[in-house]
Tab-separated table of C-alpha atoms in Angstrom:
chain	number	residue	atom	x	y	z
A	17	MET	CA	92.191	6.230	82.173
A	18	ALA	CA	93.177	9.784	80.261
A	19	PRO	CA	96.098	11.400	83.093
A	20	LYS	CA	94.407	14.630	84.504
A	21	ARG	CA	94.605	17.939	82.708
A	22	LYS	CA	97.480	20.283	84.490
A	23	ARG	CA	95.485	23.277	86.546
A	24	ALA	CA	96.566	26.412	85.293
A	25	PRO	CA	98.270	29.045	87.235
A	26	THR	CA	96.588	31.286	89.581
A	27	LEU	CA	96.466	35.011	87.987
A	28	SER	CA	97.575	37.144	91.142
A	29	GLY	CA	98.896	40.305	89.790
A	30	PRO	CA	97.760	42.599	86.734
A	31	PRO	CA	98.469	41.430	83.685
A	32	SER	CA	101.416	44.087	83.332
A	33	THR	CA	103.771	42.636	85.810
A	34	LEU	CA	102.911	38.910	85.512
A	35	GLU	CA	105.300	36.915	83.056
A	36	ILE	CA	102.885	34.769	80.273
A	37	THR	CA	104.375	31.899	78.312
A	38	ALA	CA	101.887	30.191	75.950
A	39	GLN	CA	101.333	27.011	76.650
A	40	PRO	CA	99.665	23.927	74.211
A	41	SER	CA	96.206	22.873	75.128
A	42	SER	CA	94.496	19.273	74.719
A	43	ARG	CA	92.024	19.661	73.566
A	44	ASP	CA	91.209	15.707	73.374
A	45	ALA	CA	93.752	12.648	71.770
A	46	SER	CA	93.199	14.320	68.087
A	47	GLY	CA	95.937	15.990	68.312
A	48	GLU	CA	94.360	18.988	67.405
A	49	ASP	CA	95.730	22.960	69.060
A	50	ALA	CA	92.760	25.472	69.822
A	51	GLU	CA	93.461	28.761	71.931
A	52	ASP	CA	93.076	29.306	75.646
A	53	PRO	CA	90.266	31.148	76.230
A	54	ILE	CA	92.247	31.802	79.491
A	55	LEU	CA	94.807	32.411	77.441
A	56	GLN	CA	93.297	35.073	74.900
A	57	GLU	CA	91.545	36.812	77.906
A	58	VAL	CA	95.482	37.864	79.869
A	59	THR	CA	96.724	38.737	76.495
A	60	GLU	CA	93.993	40.880	75.433
A	61	ALA	CA	93.869	42.116	78.850
A	62	LYS	CA	97.973	43.145	79.462
A	63	ARG	CA	97.174	44.142	75.747
A	64	ARG	CA	94.375	47.157	76.639
A	65	GLY	CA	96.742	47.405	79.611
A	66	SER	CA	100.239	48.944	78.030
A	67	GLU	CA	98.398	51.138	75.623
A	68	SER	CA	96.347	53.067	78.156
A	69	ARG	CA	99.501	53.123	79.612
A	70	SER	CA	100.921	54.738	76.780
A	71	THR	CA	98.166	57.402	75.737
A	72	LYS	CA	98.613	58.440	79.466
A	73	ARG	CA	102.216	59.326	79.229
A	74	SER	CA	101.154	61.596	76.342
A	75	ARG	CA	98.269	63.632	77.555
A	76	SER	CA	100.876	64.140	80.463
A	77	ASN	CA	103.262	65.191	77.972
A	78	GLY	CA	101.222	67.028	75.988
A	79	ALA	CA	100.044	69.153	79.375
A	80	VAL	CA	103.732	70.186	80.494
A	81	ASN	CA	104.430	70.899	76.595
A	82	GLY	CA	100.405	73.364	76.275
A	83	SER	CA	99.653	70.701	74.390
A	84	SER	CA	99.092	66.150	73.492
A	85	GLU	CA	99.108	64.587	70.935
A	86	ASP	CA	96.856	61.964	69.872
A	87	VAL	CA	98.272	58.453	69.506
A	88	GLU	CA	96.590	57.123	67.280
A	89	GLY	CA	95.335	60.077	64.466
A	90	GLY	CA	98.739	61.932	65.755
A	91	GLU	CA	96.696	65.589	66.113
A	92	GLU	CA	98.272	67.832	67.929
A	93	GLU	CA	95.300	69.352	70.547
A	94	THR	CA	95.554	73.283	72.604
A	95	LYS	CA	93.659	74.090	75.896
A	96	GLU	CA	91.253	76.634	75.502
A	97	PHE	CA	90.357	78.654	78.635
A	98	ALA	CA	87.205	81.051	79.051
A	99	PRO	CA	88.068	83.649	78.252
A	100	ASP	CA	88.071	84.992	82.174
A	101	VAL	CA	89.849	82.341	83.051
A	102	GLU	CA	92.579	83.499	80.128
A	103	ASP	CA	92.225	87.380	82.412
A	104	ARG	CA	92.940	85.992	85.112
A	105	LEU	CA	96.187	83.934	84.485
A	106	GLU	CA	98.190	86.928	82.619
A	107	HIS	CA	96.795	90.110	85.036
A	108	GLY	CA	96.012	88.641	88.135
A	109	GLU	CA	92.271	87.471	90.315
A	110	SER	CA	92.428	91.046	90.278
A	111	GLY	CA	94.868	93.010	87.717
A	112	GLU	CA	97.032	93.480	89.995
A	113	LYS	CA	99.907	91.233	88.434
A	114	GLY	CA	103.053	92.649	87.500
A	115	THR	CA	103.006	95.497	90.374
A	116	MET	CA	104.037	93.619	93.125
A	117	LYS	CA	107.332	93.584	92.675
A	118	MET	CA	110.212	96.179	93.597
A	119	ASP	CA	113.809	96.176	91.823
A	120	ASP	CA	116.008	94.754	93.556
A	121	PRO	CA	118.193	96.963	96.449
A	122	PRO	CA	122.435	98.188	95.295
A	123	ARG	CA	125.041	97.082	96.589
A	124	ALA	CA	126.461	97.848	99.888
A	125	GLY	CA	129.647	99.676	100.132
A	126	LEU	CA	128.482	101.115	96.249
A	127	VAL	CA	129.983	104.486	98.237
A	128	ASP	CA	132.395	105.424	100.976
A	129	PRO	CA	130.623	106.528	104.487
A	130	VAL	CA	130.698	110.445	104.313
A	131	GLY	CA	133.825	111.102	105.901
A	132	TYR	CA	136.099	108.136	105.517
A	133	HIS	CA	137.289	105.346	102.845
A	134	THR	CA	136.351	101.652	103.256
A	135	ASN	CA	139.237	98.638	103.538
A	136	PRO	CA	139.785	97.329	100.056
A	137	PRO	CA	137.684	93.507	100.537
A	138	PRO	CA	140.471	90.700	100.647
A	139	GLU	CA	142.031	87.855	97.557
A	140	GLY	CA	141.834	84.260	98.122
A	141	ARG	CA	138.739	83.603	100.862
A	142	PRO	CA	135.612	84.766	101.741
A	143	VAL	CA	134.646	88.087	103.063
A	144	ARG	CA	133.032	88.004	105.926
A	145	VAL	CA	130.179	90.866	106.234
A	146	TYR	CA	128.565	91.231	110.023
A	147	ALA	CA	125.047	92.816	110.575
A	148	ASP	CA	123.973	93.812	113.456
A	149	GLY	CA	120.769	95.502	115.055
A	150	VAL	CA	117.439	94.360	117.002
A	151	PHE	CA	114.878	93.009	114.257
A	152	ASP	CA	111.940	93.435	116.132
A	153	LEU	CA	108.679	92.782	113.585
A	154	PHE	CA	111.508	91.538	110.399
A	155	HIS	CA	110.169	92.941	107.344
A	156	LEU	CA	111.096	94.015	104.575
A	157	GLY	CA	113.566	97.105	105.648
A	158	HIS	CA	115.292	94.163	107.166
A	159	MET	CA	116.176	91.792	104.119
A	160	ARG	CA	116.513	94.721	102.053
A	161	GLN	CA	119.185	95.640	104.247
A	162	LEU	CA	120.302	92.586	104.648
A	163	GLN	CA	120.299	91.091	100.617
A	164	GLN	CA	122.996	93.762	100.128
A	165	ALA	CA	124.912	92.375	103.021
A	166	LYS	CA	124.789	89.226	101.071
A	167	THR	CA	125.206	90.377	97.600
A	168	ALA	CA	128.475	93.129	98.034
A	169	PHE	CA	130.989	91.068	96.962
A	170	PRO	CA	131.131	87.736	94.965
A	171	ASN	CA	132.068	85.545	97.641
A	172	THR	CA	130.470	86.884	101.056
A	173	TYR	CA	130.018	85.170	104.629
A	174	LEU	CA	126.887	87.351	106.233
A	175	ILE	CA	127.030	86.426	109.609
A	176	VAL	CA	124.109	89.213	111.965
A	177	GLY	CA	123.972	89.605	115.351
A	178	VAL	CA	120.644	89.197	117.068
A	179	THR	CA	120.575	92.074	120.501
A	180	GLY	CA	118.928	90.652	123.242
A	181	ASP	CA	115.884	91.597	125.422
A	182	LYS	CA	117.970	92.791	128.456
A	183	GLU	CA	119.981	95.760	126.917
A	184	THR	CA	117.093	95.811	123.887
A	185	HIS	CA	114.661	97.137	127.075
A	186	ARG	CA	117.149	99.552	128.951
A	187	ARG	CA	117.468	101.310	126.048
A	188	LYS	CA	115.054	101.123	122.753
A	189	GLY	CA	111.501	99.977	124.471
A	190	LEU	CA	109.442	97.325	124.516
A	191	THR	CA	109.361	94.280	121.761
A	192	VAL	CA	106.618	93.027	120.081
A	193	LEU	CA	108.373	90.039	119.748
A	194	SER	CA	111.120	88.417	122.007
A	195	ALA	CA	114.599	88.348	121.248
A	196	LYS	CA	113.994	84.314	120.442
A	197	GLU	CA	111.784	85.089	118.592
A	198	ARG	CA	113.458	87.489	116.283
A	199	ALA	CA	116.185	85.090	116.476
A	200	GLU	CA	114.079	83.311	114.986
A	201	SER	CA	112.905	85.428	112.445
A	202	VAL	CA	116.576	86.121	111.446
A	203	ARG	CA	118.020	82.466	110.948
A	204	HIS	CA	115.440	81.928	108.057
A	205	CYS	CA	116.654	84.011	105.793
A	206	LYS	CA	117.784	83.443	102.747
A	207	TRP	CA	120.389	85.672	102.280
A	208	VAL	CA	121.890	85.394	106.009
A	209	ASP	CA	124.695	82.253	106.897
A	210	GLU	CA	125.105	82.826	110.388
A	211	VAL	CA	123.037	84.137	113.914
A	212	ILE	CA	125.776	85.529	117.022
A	213	GLU	CA	122.782	85.944	119.683
A	214	ASP	CA	123.451	88.345	122.361
A	215	CYS	CA	125.914	90.644	120.422
A	216	PRO	CA	126.838	94.107	121.506
A	217	TRP	CA	125.202	96.784	121.616
A	218	ILE	CA	127.889	98.849	120.260
A	219	ILE	CA	130.340	97.094	118.761
A	220	ALA	CA	133.102	99.301	117.849
A	221	ASP	CA	133.706	98.937	122.000
A	222	ALA	CA	134.003	94.839	121.582
A	223	PRO	CA	137.463	94.862	119.806
A	224	GLU	CA	137.652	91.037	120.953
A	225	PHE	CA	134.146	90.529	119.107
A	226	MET	CA	135.290	91.223	115.678
A	227	GLU	CA	139.372	89.260	115.786
A	228	LYS	CA	136.673	86.094	117.357
A	229	HIS	CA	134.448	85.987	114.465
A	230	MET	CA	137.268	88.004	111.737
A	231	ILE	CA	135.032	89.513	110.798
A	232	ASP	CA	136.399	92.088	108.139
A	233	TYR	CA	132.741	94.825	107.127
A	234	VAL	CA	130.509	95.839	109.864
A	235	ALA	CA	127.449	96.803	106.702
A	236	HIS	CA	125.056	99.550	108.492
A	237	ASP	CA	123.151	102.672	107.008
A	238	ASP	CA	125.448	105.959	106.981
A	239	ILE	CA	123.390	107.574	109.243
A	240	PRO	CA	124.448	108.745	112.283
A	241	TYR	CA	122.837	105.675	114.659
A	242	GLY	CA	123.494	108.244	118.575
A	243	ALA	CA	123.602	105.918	122.297
A	244	ASP	CA	124.030	107.276	125.348
A	245	GLU	CA	127.941	107.184	125.142
A	246	GLY	CA	128.214	109.041	121.568
A	247	ASP	CA	126.925	111.358	118.657
A	248	ASP	CA	127.372	107.994	116.665
A	249	ILE	CA	128.205	104.244	118.196
A	250	TYR	CA	130.232	103.176	114.033
A	251	ALA	CA	131.800	105.798	114.172
A	252	PRO	CA	134.802	104.007	115.588
A	253	ILE	CA	134.129	100.871	112.520
A	254	LYS	CA	134.446	104.435	110.096
A	255	LYS	CA	137.554	105.610	110.420
A	256	ALA	CA	139.280	101.582	110.310
A	257	GLY	CA	137.676	101.470	107.493
A	258	LYS	CA	135.546	98.811	107.762
A	259	PHE	CA	131.849	100.272	107.640
A	260	LEU	CA	130.087	99.088	104.543
A	261	VAL	CA	127.406	101.577	103.383
A	262	THR	CA	123.855	100.674	102.613
A	263	GLN	CA	121.054	101.750	101.711
A	264	ARG	CA	117.812	102.351	103.324
A	265	THR	CA	113.657	101.356	102.263
A	266	GLU	CA	111.979	104.502	102.328
A	267	GLY	CA	108.959	103.741	103.441
A	268	VAL	CA	108.983	100.457	105.551
A	269	SER	CA	110.507	100.572	109.684
A	270	THR	CA	109.632	98.443	112.193
A	271	THR	CA	107.703	102.249	113.743
A	272	GLY	CA	106.884	103.268	110.344
A	273	ILE	CA	104.342	99.773	111.529
A	274	ILE	CA	103.965	99.796	114.962
A	275	THR	CA	102.656	103.991	114.317
A	276	LYS	CA	100.626	102.608	111.415
A	277	ILE	CA	98.120	100.396	113.698
A	278	VAL	CA	98.101	103.054	116.809
A	279	ARG	CA	97.215	105.632	114.616
A	280	ASP	CA	94.161	102.746	112.140
A	281	TYR	CA	94.292	101.906	116.966
A	282	ASP	CA	89.732	101.414	116.266
A	283	GLN	CA	90.420	99.629	112.969
A	284	TYR	CA	92.868	97.052	114.644
A	285	ILE	CA	90.420	96.361	116.853
A	286	ASN	CA	87.423	95.571	115.496
A	287	ARG	CA	89.384	93.276	112.570
A	288	GLN	CA	90.275	91.638	116.033
A	289	LEU	CA	87.300	91.319	117.554
A	290	LYS	CA	85.091	89.885	114.773
A	291	ARG	CA	88.408	87.414	114.367
A	292	GLY	CA	86.898	85.901	118.724
A	293	THR	CA	89.458	88.308	120.090
A	294	SER	CA	88.328	89.324	123.521
A	295	ARG	CA	88.174	92.425	124.589
A	296	GLN	CA	90.357	91.402	127.584
A	297	GLU	CA	93.116	89.847	125.443
A	298	LEU	CA	93.106	92.897	123.585
A	299	ASN	CA	92.997	95.134	127.457
A	300	VAL	CA	90.069	97.142	125.843
A	301	SER	CA	87.402	98.400	128.301
A	302	TRP	CA	83.478	97.388	128.407
A	303	LEU	CA	82.215	101.214	126.911
A	304	LYS	CA	84.713	101.823	124.845
A	305	LYS	CA	84.339	97.448	123.031
A	306	ASN	CA	80.265	98.818	122.504
A	307	GLU	CA	81.656	101.723	121.428
A	308	LEU	CA	83.422	99.917	118.690
A	309	ASP	CA	80.649	97.751	118.453
A	310	ILE	CA	77.875	100.696	117.457
A	311	LYS	CA	79.642	102.085	114.946
A	312	ARG	CA	80.575	98.810	113.021
A	313	ALA	CA	76.850	98.969	112.900
A	314	LEU	CA	76.918	101.782	111.945
A	315	SER	CA	79.179	101.325	109.459
A	316	GLU	CA	77.643	98.262	108.169
A	317	VAL	CA	73.872	99.742	107.710
A	318	ARG	CA	75.679	103.367	105.416
A	319	ASP	CA	77.287	100.193	102.968
A	320	ASN	CA	73.851	97.907	103.118
A	321	ILE	CA	72.270	101.937	102.102
A	322	ARG	CA	74.811	101.991	99.491
A	323	THR	CA	74.214	99.521	97.497
A	324	ASN	CA	70.986	98.393	97.983
A	325	TRP	CA	71.009	102.096	96.158
A	326	SER	CA	68.530	101.058	93.239
A	327	SER	CA	66.142	98.824	95.925
A	328	THR	CA	65.456	101.145	98.890
A	329	GLY	CA	64.688	103.877	95.899
A	330	GLN	CA	62.322	101.891	94.259
A	331	GLU	CA	60.479	100.651	97.078
A	332	LEU	CA	61.157	104.849	98.885
A	333	GLY	CA	58.804	105.980	95.834
A	334	ARG	CA	56.258	103.278	96.179
A	335	GLU	CA	55.822	104.531	99.594
A	336	LEU	CA	55.910	108.069	99.088
A	337	LYS	CA	53.352	107.225	96.590
A	338	ASN	CA	51.175	105.587	99.037
A	339	PHE	CA	51.744	108.353	100.980
A	340	TRP	CA	50.366	111.005	99.395
A	341	GLN	CA	46.690	108.327	97.767
A	342	ASN	CA	46.197	108.459	101.727
A	343	SER	CA	46.715	111.936	102.885
A	344	ARG	CA	44.630	113.479	100.326
A	345	PRO	CA	40.754	113.201	102.251
A	346	GLY	CA	42.128	115.417	104.903
A	347	SER	CA	43.464	118.535	102.967
A	348	PRO	CA	41.829	120.946	104.720
A	349	ALA	CA	40.815	121.629	101.863
A	350	ARG	CA	36.961	121.232	99.844
A	351	ALA	CA	36.466	117.887	97.904
A	352	PRO	CA	36.193	118.243	94.264
A	353	SER	CA	35.254	116.699	92.500
A	354	ILE	CA	38.651	115.480	90.228
A	355	SER	CA	37.490	113.920	87.187
A	356	GLY	CA	37.973	116.086	84.897
A	357	ALA	CA	41.098	117.895	87.217
A	358	SER	CA	43.963	118.620	85.129
A	359	ALA	CA	47.440	120.096	86.631
A	360	LYS	CA	48.042	122.473	82.775
A	361	SER	CA	48.115	125.629	85.294
A	362	PRO	CA	50.977	127.805	84.779
A	363	SER	CA	49.992	129.817	87.893
A	364	ALA	CA	49.769	126.441	90.021
A	365	LEU	CA	52.756	124.352	88.614
A	366	ALA	CA	54.840	128.028	87.964
A	367	HIS	CA	56.612	127.237	91.555
A	368	LEU	CA	56.813	123.505	91.193
A	369	PRO	CA	59.544	122.670	88.591
A	370	HIS	CA	61.367	120.605	90.660
A	371	LEU	CA	57.925	117.998	90.856
A	372	GLU	CA	57.171	115.786	87.672
A	373	ILE	CA	53.640	114.873	88.020
A	374	PRO	CA	51.305	113.296	85.860
A	375	ARG	CA	48.563	115.226	83.510
A	376	SER	CA	44.937	113.834	83.114
A	377	PRO	CA	43.323	112.128	80.359
A	378	GLY	CA	42.948	114.014	77.979
A	379	ALA	CA	43.360	114.488	73.496
A	380	GLN	CA	46.061	112.647	73.950
A	381	GLY	CA	45.642	109.790	75.882
A	382	GLN	CA	47.694	110.521	78.325
A	383	PRO	CA	47.821	108.561	82.105
A	384	SER	CA	44.670	109.252	84.221
A	385	ASN	CA	46.773	110.129	87.283
A	386	ASP	CA	45.222	112.610	90.947
A	387	PHE	CA	47.710	113.608	91.821
A	388	ALA	CA	48.321	116.450	90.899
A	389	ALA	CA	44.593	118.005	92.358
A	390	GLY	CA	45.389	116.705	95.414
A	391	TYR	CA	48.532	117.796	95.215
A	392	SER	CA	46.798	121.700	94.209
A	393	LEU	CA	44.231	121.863	97.468
A	394	GLY	CA	46.910	120.711	99.155
A	395	LEU	CA	48.471	123.687	97.820
A	396	VAL	CA	45.497	126.212	98.600
A	397	GLY	CA	45.248	124.830	102.112
A	398	GLY	CA	48.505	124.512	103.144
A	399	VAL	CA	48.706	128.627	101.899
A	400	ARG	CA	45.323	129.480	104.462
A	401	ALA	CA	46.649	127.957	107.059
A	402	TRP	CA	49.499	129.255	107.143
A	403	MET	CA	47.701	133.028	105.669
A	404	THR	CA	45.879	132.369	110.094
A	405	ARG	CA	49.097	132.254	111.259
A	406	SER	CA	51.093	134.252	109.888
A	407	ARG	CA	47.952	136.620	111.432
A	408	ARG	CA	47.720	135.183	114.339
A	409	SER	CA	52.363	135.494	115.744
A	410	LEU	CA	51.606	139.315	114.242
A	411	ASN	CA	49.026	140.017	117.254
A	412	SER	CA	50.556	137.982	119.704
A	413	SER	CA	53.572	139.848	119.242
A	414	ARG	CA	52.391	143.049	119.322
A	415	PRO	CA	53.329	144.898	122.821
A	416	HIS	CA	49.539	146.421	124.929
A	417	SER	CA	49.146	149.471	124.960
A	418	PRO	CA	47.429	151.728	127.738
A	419	ASP	CA	45.134	152.566	124.690
A	420	SER	CA	43.968	149.020	124.559
A	421	GLU	CA	43.878	147.756	128.252
A	422	ALA	CA	41.032	151.402	128.049
A	423	GLU	CA	39.318	150.137	125.662
A	424	SER	CA	38.895	146.052	126.989
A	425	SER	CA	37.875	147.858	130.233
A	426	GLY	CA	35.323	149.782	128.196
A	427	ASN	CA	37.401	153.415	129.661
A	428	ARG	CA	37.154	154.655	125.949
A	429	SER	CA	38.601	158.031	125.561
A	430	PRO	CA	36.235	159.771	122.995
A	431	ASP	CA	39.824	160.920	121.856
A	432	LEU	CA	40.375	157.527	120.918
A	433	GLU	CA	37.091	156.364	119.267
A	434	PRO	CA	37.940	157.291	116.332
A	435	ARG	CA	41.705	155.451	115.356
A	436	GLY	CA	39.729	152.843	117.111
A	437	ARG	CA	37.282	152.340	114.633
A	438	GLN	CA	40.806	153.243	111.886
A	439	GLY	CA	42.086	150.061	113.183
A	440	GLN	CA	39.446	148.037	112.604
A	441	ARG	CA	38.671	149.149	109.191
A	442	GLU	CA	42.357	148.494	108.192
A	443	ARG	CA	42.660	144.748	110.017
A	444	GLY	CA	39.040	144.649	107.536
A	445	HIS	CA	41.026	145.340	105.053
A	446	GLN	CA	43.232	143.366	105.820
A	447	ASN	CA	40.751	139.985	106.289
A	448	SER	CA	39.456	140.975	103.165
A	449	GLU	CA	42.680	141.096	101.081
A	450	GLN	CA	43.251	137.613	102.045
A	451	ASP	CA	39.949	136.724	101.210
A	452	GLU	CA	40.481	137.409	97.848
A	453	VAL	CA	43.481	135.781	97.470
A	454	GLU	CA	41.834	132.976	98.086
A	455	ARG	CA	38.848	132.911	96.402
A	456	GLN	CA	40.970	133.924	93.239
A	457	LEU	CA	42.855	130.144	94.007
A	458	VAL	CA	39.341	127.777	94.442
A	459	GLU	CA	38.344	129.290	91.667
A	460	GLU	CA	41.082	129.454	89.218
A	461	MET	CA	41.022	125.857	90.402
A	462	ASP	CA	37.236	125.683	89.268
A	463	VAL	CA	37.919	127.238	85.729
A	464	GLN	CA	40.425	123.548	85.850
A	465	ARG	CA	38.113	121.306	86.069
């Protein structure tokens, strides 16, 4: 009996992590060697895996360098973007790239405080600079001030003091952020090395505080900072030569930020209401909330009209055309035959230069439209109605005289009768003139037809 063939080892991992060893295979006792199919499959899988890894590495390297190299052909492939993508990458999403960076502020201590002199820095150790403040709504002006203090000397250790809530509320009033929030905001500034909580409001009155923290300079702007204790609480520091002058960032301050919010109060209230904040949280009355809702609705309608002005104009034009066509049957003028109506009369169009009136069909083959005829007939009726109203208003506004009362009662005086007949003749003359005007207008329209 022939011995049993040994089972091939089971593959427990990927081909790349296995140690493949070629073993001779024995098909029969003749001693002929043949390739083992399992070994061939494993070897082929290993080769394909190594090639794919090499291709991925080359592509990743090419992506970093802006190009990729083909493993087989050695050709470079450049990454191409659409024009709009290239424009966004170069100029930003809205074209503002390159305009959102400010110049670095100058170093602190470049100038001496007015009327005083600044001592030279110590040598052989880090210069310890101190800056104090409320730092409410920690903003760009605070950061740039601390940057100036930190870069004042090549080796600077910056200490920042943050005042507590009790002292701040007593001296300056309500703050937006609490003392804990203000101190934590300062800690996250990269220019700060150390934060001292609940620092003294007037450092000049705390010499032991300066000795404890070994403060060499106090950094602040040179504008006198007044308090109940004096017009400038930093005057003793300036006199001792330990004052570093920093420059303020114009237009950026906590007071300025609060002023902008109060100035645009309605807009910020609308913003918060849109974001789901309740009126109770905003301390807004019911009437104020409804007023803002109405204003917001009107603003949205106005914006929609501006956005859809072209489509709205087209719809309005169609509505006006339908209105004119439906209003002709109710015209007070007699309904003429409008098949041959024309609007070429200079007298009819002299007062209508702003209207683009369509022409009737003629020798030139112009499009047919009865708008001109209807409008002209309506004009005649309007003139007639206006003359009638004017005559009635004139008669009603004329004061009643005793003569007219006498005529109405039948007790007319003989000497007043000629005057009454003369007035009747004058009124008849006016009526005949009005009738003549109407007759000329109607005849002109008949001639046009």
